Every structure is written in C-alpha cells, then in structure tokens.
PDB file of C-alpha atoms in Angstrom:
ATOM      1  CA  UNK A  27      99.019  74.769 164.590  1.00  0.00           C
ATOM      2  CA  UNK A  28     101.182  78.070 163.928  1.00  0.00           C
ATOM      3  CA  UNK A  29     103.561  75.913 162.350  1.00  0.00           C
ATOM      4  CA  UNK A  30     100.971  73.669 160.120  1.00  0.00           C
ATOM      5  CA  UNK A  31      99.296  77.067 158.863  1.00  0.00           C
ATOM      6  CA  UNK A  32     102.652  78.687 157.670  1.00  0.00           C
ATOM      7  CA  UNK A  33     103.664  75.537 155.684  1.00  0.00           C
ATOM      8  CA  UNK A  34     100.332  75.569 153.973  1.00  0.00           C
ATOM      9  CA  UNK A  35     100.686  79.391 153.078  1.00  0.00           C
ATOM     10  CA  UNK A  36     104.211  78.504 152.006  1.00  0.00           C
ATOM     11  CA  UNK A  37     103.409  75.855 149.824  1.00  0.00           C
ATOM     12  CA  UNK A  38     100.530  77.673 148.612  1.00  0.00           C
ATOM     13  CA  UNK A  39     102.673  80.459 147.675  1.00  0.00           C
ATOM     14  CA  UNK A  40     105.238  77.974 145.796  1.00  0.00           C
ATOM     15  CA  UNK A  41     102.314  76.547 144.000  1.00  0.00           C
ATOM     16  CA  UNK A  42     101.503  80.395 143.010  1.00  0.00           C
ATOM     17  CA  UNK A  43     105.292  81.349 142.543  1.00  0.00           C
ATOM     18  CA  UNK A  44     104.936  78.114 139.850  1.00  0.00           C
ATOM     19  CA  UNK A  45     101.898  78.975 137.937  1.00  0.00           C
ATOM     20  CA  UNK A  46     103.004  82.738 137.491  1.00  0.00           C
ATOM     21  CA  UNK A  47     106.714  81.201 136.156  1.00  0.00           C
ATOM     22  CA  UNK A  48     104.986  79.323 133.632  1.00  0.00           C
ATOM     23  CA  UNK A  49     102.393  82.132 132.811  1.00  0.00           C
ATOM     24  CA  UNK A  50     105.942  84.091 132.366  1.00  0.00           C
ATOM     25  CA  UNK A  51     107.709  81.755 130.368  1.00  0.00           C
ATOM     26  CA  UNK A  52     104.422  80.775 128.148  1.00  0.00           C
ATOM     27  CA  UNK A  53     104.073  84.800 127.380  1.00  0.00           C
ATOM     28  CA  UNK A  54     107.368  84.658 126.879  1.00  0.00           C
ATOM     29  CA  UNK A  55     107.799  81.776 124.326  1.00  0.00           C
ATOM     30  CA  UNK A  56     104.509  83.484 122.440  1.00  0.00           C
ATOM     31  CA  UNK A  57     106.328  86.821 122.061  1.00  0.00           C
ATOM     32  CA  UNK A  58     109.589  85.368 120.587  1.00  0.00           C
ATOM     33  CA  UNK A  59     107.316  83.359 118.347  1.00  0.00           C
ATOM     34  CA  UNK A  60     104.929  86.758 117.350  1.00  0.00           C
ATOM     35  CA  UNK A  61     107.831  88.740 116.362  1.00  0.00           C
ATOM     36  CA  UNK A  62     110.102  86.146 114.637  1.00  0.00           C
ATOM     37  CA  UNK A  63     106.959  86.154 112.499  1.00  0.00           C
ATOM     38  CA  UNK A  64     105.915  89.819 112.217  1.00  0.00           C
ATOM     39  CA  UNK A  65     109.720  90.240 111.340  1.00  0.00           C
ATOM     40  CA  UNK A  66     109.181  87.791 108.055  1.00  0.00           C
ATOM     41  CA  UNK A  67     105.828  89.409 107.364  1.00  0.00           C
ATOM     42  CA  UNK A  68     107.745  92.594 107.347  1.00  0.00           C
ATOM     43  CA  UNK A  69     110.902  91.195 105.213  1.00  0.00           C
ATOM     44  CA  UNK A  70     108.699  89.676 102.569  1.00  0.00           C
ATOM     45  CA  UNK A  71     106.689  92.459 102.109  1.00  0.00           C
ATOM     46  CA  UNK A  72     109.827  95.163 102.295  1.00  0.00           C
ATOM     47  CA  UNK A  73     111.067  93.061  99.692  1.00  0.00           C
ATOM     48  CA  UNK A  74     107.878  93.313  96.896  1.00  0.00           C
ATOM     49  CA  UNK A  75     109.157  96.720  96.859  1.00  0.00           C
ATOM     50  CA  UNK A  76     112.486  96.000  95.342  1.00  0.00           C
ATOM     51  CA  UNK A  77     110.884  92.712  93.082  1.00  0.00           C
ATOM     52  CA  UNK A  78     108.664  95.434  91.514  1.00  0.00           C
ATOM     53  CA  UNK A  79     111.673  97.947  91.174  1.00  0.00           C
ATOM     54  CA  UNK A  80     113.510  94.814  89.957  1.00  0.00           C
ATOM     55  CA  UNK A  81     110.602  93.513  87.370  1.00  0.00           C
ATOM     56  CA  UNK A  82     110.699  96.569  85.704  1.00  0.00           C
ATOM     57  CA  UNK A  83     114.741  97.103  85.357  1.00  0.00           C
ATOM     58  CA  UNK A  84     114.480  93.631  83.660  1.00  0.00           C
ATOM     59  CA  UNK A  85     111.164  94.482  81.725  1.00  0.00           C
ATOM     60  CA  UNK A  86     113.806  97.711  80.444  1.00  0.00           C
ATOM     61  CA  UNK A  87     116.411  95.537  79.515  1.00  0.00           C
ATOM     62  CA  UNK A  88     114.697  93.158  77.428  1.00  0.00           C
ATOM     63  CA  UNK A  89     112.679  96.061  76.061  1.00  0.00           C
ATOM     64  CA  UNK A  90     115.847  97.857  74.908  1.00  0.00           C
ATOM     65  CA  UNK A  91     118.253  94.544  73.941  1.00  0.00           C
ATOM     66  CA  UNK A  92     119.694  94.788  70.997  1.00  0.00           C
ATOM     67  CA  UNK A  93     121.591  90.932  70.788  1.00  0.00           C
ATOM     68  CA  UNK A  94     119.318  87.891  70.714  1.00  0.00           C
ATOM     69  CA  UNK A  95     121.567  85.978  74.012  1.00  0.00           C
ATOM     70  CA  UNK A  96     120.895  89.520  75.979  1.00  0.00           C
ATOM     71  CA  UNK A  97     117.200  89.061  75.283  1.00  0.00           C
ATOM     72  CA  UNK A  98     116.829  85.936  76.531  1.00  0.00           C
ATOM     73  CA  UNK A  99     118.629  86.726  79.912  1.00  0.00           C
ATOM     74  CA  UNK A 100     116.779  89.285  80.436  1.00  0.00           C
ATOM     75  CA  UNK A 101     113.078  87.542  79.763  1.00  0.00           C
ATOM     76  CA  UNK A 102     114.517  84.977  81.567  1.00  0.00           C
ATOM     77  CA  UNK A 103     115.277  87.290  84.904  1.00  0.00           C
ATOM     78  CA  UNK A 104     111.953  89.026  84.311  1.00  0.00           C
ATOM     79  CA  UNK A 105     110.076  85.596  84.568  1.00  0.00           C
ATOM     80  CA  UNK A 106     111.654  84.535  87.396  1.00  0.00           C
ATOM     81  CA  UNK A 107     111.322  88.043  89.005  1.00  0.00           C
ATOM     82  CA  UNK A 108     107.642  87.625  87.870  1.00  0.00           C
ATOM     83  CA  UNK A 109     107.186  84.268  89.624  1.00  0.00           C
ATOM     84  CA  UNK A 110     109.040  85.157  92.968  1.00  0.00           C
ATOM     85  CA  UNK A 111     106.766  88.324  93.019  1.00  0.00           C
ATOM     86  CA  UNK A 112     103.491  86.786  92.579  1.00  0.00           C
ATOM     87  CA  UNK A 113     103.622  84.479  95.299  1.00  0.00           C
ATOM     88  CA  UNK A 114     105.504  86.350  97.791  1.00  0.00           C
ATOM     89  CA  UNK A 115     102.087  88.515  97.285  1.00  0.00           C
ATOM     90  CA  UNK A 116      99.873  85.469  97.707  1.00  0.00           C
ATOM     91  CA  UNK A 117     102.027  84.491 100.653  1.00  0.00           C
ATOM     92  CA  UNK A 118     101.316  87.808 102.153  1.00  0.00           C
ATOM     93  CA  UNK A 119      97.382  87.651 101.731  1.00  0.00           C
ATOM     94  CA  UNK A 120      96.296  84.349 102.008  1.00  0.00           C
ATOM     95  CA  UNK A 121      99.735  82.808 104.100  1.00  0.00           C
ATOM     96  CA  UNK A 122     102.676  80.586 103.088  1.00  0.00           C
ATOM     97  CA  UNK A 123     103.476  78.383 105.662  1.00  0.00           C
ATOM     98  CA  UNK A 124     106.721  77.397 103.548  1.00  0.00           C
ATOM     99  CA  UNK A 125     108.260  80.998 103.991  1.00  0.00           C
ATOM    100  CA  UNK A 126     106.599  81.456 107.245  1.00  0.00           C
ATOM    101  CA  UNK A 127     103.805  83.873 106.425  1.00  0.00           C
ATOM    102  CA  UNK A 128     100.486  83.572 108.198  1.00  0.00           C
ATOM    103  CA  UNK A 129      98.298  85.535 106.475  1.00  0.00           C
ATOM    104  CA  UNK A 130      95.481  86.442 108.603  1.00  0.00           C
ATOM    105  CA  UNK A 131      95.494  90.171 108.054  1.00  0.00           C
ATOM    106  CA  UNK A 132      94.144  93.073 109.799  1.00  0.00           C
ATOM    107  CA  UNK A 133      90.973  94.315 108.205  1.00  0.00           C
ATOM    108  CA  UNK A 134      93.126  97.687 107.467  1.00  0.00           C
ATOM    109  CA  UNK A 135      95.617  95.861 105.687  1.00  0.00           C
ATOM    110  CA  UNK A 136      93.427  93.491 103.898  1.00  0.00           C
ATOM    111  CA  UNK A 137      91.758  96.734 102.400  1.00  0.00           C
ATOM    112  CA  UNK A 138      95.041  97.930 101.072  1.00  0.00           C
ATOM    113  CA  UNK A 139      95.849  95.264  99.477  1.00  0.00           C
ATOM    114  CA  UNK A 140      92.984  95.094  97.874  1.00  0.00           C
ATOM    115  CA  UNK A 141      93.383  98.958  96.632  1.00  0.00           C
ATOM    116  CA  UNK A 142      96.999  97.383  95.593  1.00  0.00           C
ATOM    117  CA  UNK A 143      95.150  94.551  93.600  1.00  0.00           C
ATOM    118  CA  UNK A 144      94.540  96.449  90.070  1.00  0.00           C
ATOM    119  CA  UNK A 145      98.445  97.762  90.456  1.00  0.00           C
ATOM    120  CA  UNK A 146      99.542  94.002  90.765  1.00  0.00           C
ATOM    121  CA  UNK A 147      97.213  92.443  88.244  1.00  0.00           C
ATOM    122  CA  UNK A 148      98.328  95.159  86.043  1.00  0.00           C
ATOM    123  CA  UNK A 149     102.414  95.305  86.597  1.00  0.00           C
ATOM    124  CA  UNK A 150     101.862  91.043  86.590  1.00  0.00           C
ATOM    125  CA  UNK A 151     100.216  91.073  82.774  1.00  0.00           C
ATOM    126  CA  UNK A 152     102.314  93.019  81.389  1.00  0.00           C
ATOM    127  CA  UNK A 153     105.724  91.131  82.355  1.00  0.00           C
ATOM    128  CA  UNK A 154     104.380  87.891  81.110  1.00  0.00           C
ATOM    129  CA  UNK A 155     103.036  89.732  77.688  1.00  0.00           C
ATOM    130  CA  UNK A 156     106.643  91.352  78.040  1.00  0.00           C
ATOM    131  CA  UNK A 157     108.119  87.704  78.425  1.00  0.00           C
ATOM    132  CA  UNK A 158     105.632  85.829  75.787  1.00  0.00           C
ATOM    133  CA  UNK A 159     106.286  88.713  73.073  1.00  0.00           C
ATOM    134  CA  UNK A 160     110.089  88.397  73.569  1.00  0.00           C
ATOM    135  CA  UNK A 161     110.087  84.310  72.873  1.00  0.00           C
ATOM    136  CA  UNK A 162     108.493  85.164  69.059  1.00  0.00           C
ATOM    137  CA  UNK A 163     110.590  84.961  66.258  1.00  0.00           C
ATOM    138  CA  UNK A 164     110.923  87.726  66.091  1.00  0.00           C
ATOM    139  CA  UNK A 165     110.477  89.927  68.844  1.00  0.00           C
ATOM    140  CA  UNK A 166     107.198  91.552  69.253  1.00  0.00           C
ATOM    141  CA  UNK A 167     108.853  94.884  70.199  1.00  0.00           C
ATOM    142  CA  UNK A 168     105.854  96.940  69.815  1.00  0.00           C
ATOM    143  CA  UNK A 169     104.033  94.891  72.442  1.00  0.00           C
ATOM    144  CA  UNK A 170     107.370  94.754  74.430  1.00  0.00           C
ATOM    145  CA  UNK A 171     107.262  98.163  74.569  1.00  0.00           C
ATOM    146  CA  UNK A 172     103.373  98.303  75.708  1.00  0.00           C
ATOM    147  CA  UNK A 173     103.994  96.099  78.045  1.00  0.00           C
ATOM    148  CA  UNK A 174     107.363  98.261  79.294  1.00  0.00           C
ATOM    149  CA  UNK A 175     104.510 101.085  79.210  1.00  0.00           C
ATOM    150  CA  UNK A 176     101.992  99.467  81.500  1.00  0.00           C
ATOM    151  CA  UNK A 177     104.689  98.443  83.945  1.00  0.00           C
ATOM    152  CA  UNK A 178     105.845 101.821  84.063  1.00  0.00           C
ATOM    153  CA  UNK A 179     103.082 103.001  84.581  1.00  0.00           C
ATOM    154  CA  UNK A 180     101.775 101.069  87.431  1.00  0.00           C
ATOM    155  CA  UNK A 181     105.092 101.202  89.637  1.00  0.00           C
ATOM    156  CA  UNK A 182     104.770 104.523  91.377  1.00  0.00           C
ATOM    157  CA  UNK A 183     101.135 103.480  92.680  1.00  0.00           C
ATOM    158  CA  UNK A 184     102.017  99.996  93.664  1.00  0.00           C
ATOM    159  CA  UNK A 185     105.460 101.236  95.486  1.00  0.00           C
ATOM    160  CA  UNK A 186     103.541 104.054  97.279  1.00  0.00           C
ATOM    161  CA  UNK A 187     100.663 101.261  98.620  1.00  0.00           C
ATOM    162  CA  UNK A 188     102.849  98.833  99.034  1.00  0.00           C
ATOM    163  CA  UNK A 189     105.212 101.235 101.497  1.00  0.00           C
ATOM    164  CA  UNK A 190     101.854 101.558 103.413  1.00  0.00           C
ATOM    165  CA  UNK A 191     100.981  98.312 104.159  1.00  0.00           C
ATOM    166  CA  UNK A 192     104.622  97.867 105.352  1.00  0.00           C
ATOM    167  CA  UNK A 193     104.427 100.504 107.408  1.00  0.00           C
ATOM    168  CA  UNK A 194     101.000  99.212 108.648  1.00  0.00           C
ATOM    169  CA  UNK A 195     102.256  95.960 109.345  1.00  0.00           C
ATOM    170  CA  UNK A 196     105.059  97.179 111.077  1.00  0.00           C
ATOM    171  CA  UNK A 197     102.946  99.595 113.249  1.00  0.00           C
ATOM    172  CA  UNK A 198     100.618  96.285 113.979  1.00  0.00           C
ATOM    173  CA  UNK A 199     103.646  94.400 115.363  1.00  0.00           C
ATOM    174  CA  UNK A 200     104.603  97.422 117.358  1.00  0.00           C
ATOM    175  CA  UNK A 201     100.945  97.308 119.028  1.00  0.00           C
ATOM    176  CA  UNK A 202     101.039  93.731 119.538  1.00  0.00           C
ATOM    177  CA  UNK A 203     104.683  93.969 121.335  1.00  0.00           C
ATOM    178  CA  UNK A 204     103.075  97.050 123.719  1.00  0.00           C
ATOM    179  CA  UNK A 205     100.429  94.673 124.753  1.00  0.00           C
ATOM    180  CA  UNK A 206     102.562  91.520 125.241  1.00  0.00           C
ATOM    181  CA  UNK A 207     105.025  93.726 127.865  1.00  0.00           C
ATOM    182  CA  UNK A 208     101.903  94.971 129.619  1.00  0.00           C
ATOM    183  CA  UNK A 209     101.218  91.108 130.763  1.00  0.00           C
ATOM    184  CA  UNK A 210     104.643  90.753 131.153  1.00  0.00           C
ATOM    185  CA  UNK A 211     104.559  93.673 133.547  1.00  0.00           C
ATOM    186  CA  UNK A 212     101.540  92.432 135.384  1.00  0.00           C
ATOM    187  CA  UNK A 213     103.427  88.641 135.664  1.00  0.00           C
ATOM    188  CA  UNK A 214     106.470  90.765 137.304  1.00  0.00           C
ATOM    189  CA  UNK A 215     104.392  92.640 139.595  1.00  0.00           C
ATOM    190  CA  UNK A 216     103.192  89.314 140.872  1.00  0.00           C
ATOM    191  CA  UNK A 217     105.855  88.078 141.317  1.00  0.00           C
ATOM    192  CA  UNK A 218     106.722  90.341 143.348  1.00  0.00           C
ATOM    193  CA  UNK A 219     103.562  90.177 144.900  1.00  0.00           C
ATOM    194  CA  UNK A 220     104.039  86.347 146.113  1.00  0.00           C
TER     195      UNK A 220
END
C-alpha cells in the first residue's frame, strides 16, 4: 500500500516535472522568437536614421552637380534611397512580414510616429520633386534647390523623433525581456519545487 502510494506520487511528480519542462522550453522558444524580432524592429528603425542622413547627402549632390552623368547618379541614389526609406517606414507602422517587422505598436510609439508623420511626408516630397526636377531638360535647379531646402529643413526634427521611437522601442523590448525571466524564474523555482 506504502509502496503503491509512492509510485503514484512519483509518477505524479514526473508527469509535473514534464509539464513544467515544456512550460520551460515553450517560454523559452517565445523569448528567442520576441527578441530576434524586437532586434529587427530596432535595426530597421536605427537605420531610417542614416536613410534620412543619406537622402539628403544625395538630395546635396544632385543639387550641387555640375556634369549631366553626376546628376543622374545622384537622382538615381536619391530615388532609390527614397524608395528603401518609405517602406522601411511603412514596415515599421503597419508590419512587413518580408523583412520581419510586425507592426503592432505600442500606443506610445504609434503616437510618435504620428508626430514624425508631417517630417516624413515632408522630407518624402521633396526628394521625388528633387528627383522629377532633375530628369527635365534642363534641370529645374531652382526647384532642386527648394526641394534641397525642405529636406534640410525637416532632418533635424525627423532625426530627433525618430531617435525616440528607437529608444522607445528598445526600452519596450527591455520590459518585455524583464517579464519573460520572471516566468522563467517562477518555472525554475518549480522545478525545484518537484
């Protein structure tokens, strides 16, 4: 009777042991998978900051190029700057499962990218008028230089909110890591426990 008892704690604590292993290993699989993602929301949004440092070198260049070949290159580099930039910042808002972005902000970063918005719209305009008054024969360098203007103009706003959100999502992910080793604490402990 002794005997029968013990075996059916033992195998009740196995059965325990086994559900807190795959609690454990489930917690653990989700983690790996939250910050492999937090770490690309991070990278892609990190990196707007140099595309907008980048769109307006190029938006300079063209602005200032004196040989027809150097124009081109350098409306081409803007345009492709342009597009890159664009929807690395839709990926970021709405998500891109392509690059691995999920989108589903926090309310607090959803708000600044919305106080971003008139920054982007703005810096985004002005590199395609930049590109589409390059292509004329000839060279609209009055609107060229407008454009050069508005971009300008819009950087030092856009860099400073966009360093915020970065910052926020990286503070997010640090949050989300604190709880995750809480229940990984709690799985140890009973462990231990059983």
């Amino acid at each position: 009777m002794a005997t029968e008892r013990l075996t059916k704690r033992y195998v009740a604590a196995l059965g325990v042991f086994s559900l807190l292993a795959l609690l454990f290993g489930t917690l653990l699989t989700v983690e790996l998978d939250r910050r492999e993602r937090d770490a690309r929301v991070i990278n892609v949004a990190g990196r707007q900051r140099m595309l907008s440092q980048k769109l307006c070198k190029a938006a300079w260049a063209a602005s200032s190029a004196v040989e027809d070949a150097r124009l081109l290159d350098n409306l081409d580099e803007l345009g492709y700057t342009a597009a890159e930039w664009e929807s690395a910042h839709a990926g970021l808002r709405r998500g891109d499962p392509a690059r691995g972005l999920p989108g589903n902000n926090s309310p607090e970063v959803e708000r600044l990218f919305r106080e971003l918005e008139p920054d982007h719209r703005a810096m985004l305009g002005a590199a395609r008028r930049l590109v589409a008054a390059g292509r004329r024969v000839p060279p609209d360098r009055r609107e060229m230089t407008r454009a050069v203007g508005t971009l300008m103009s819009h950087e030092g706003a856009f860099l400073r909110t966009m360093d915020t959100i970065v910052g926020r999502y990286d503070r997010e992910a640090r949050t989300s890591l604190a709880r995750i080793q809480q229940s990984e604490w709690a799985v140890s402990i009973s462990f231990l426990i059983v």
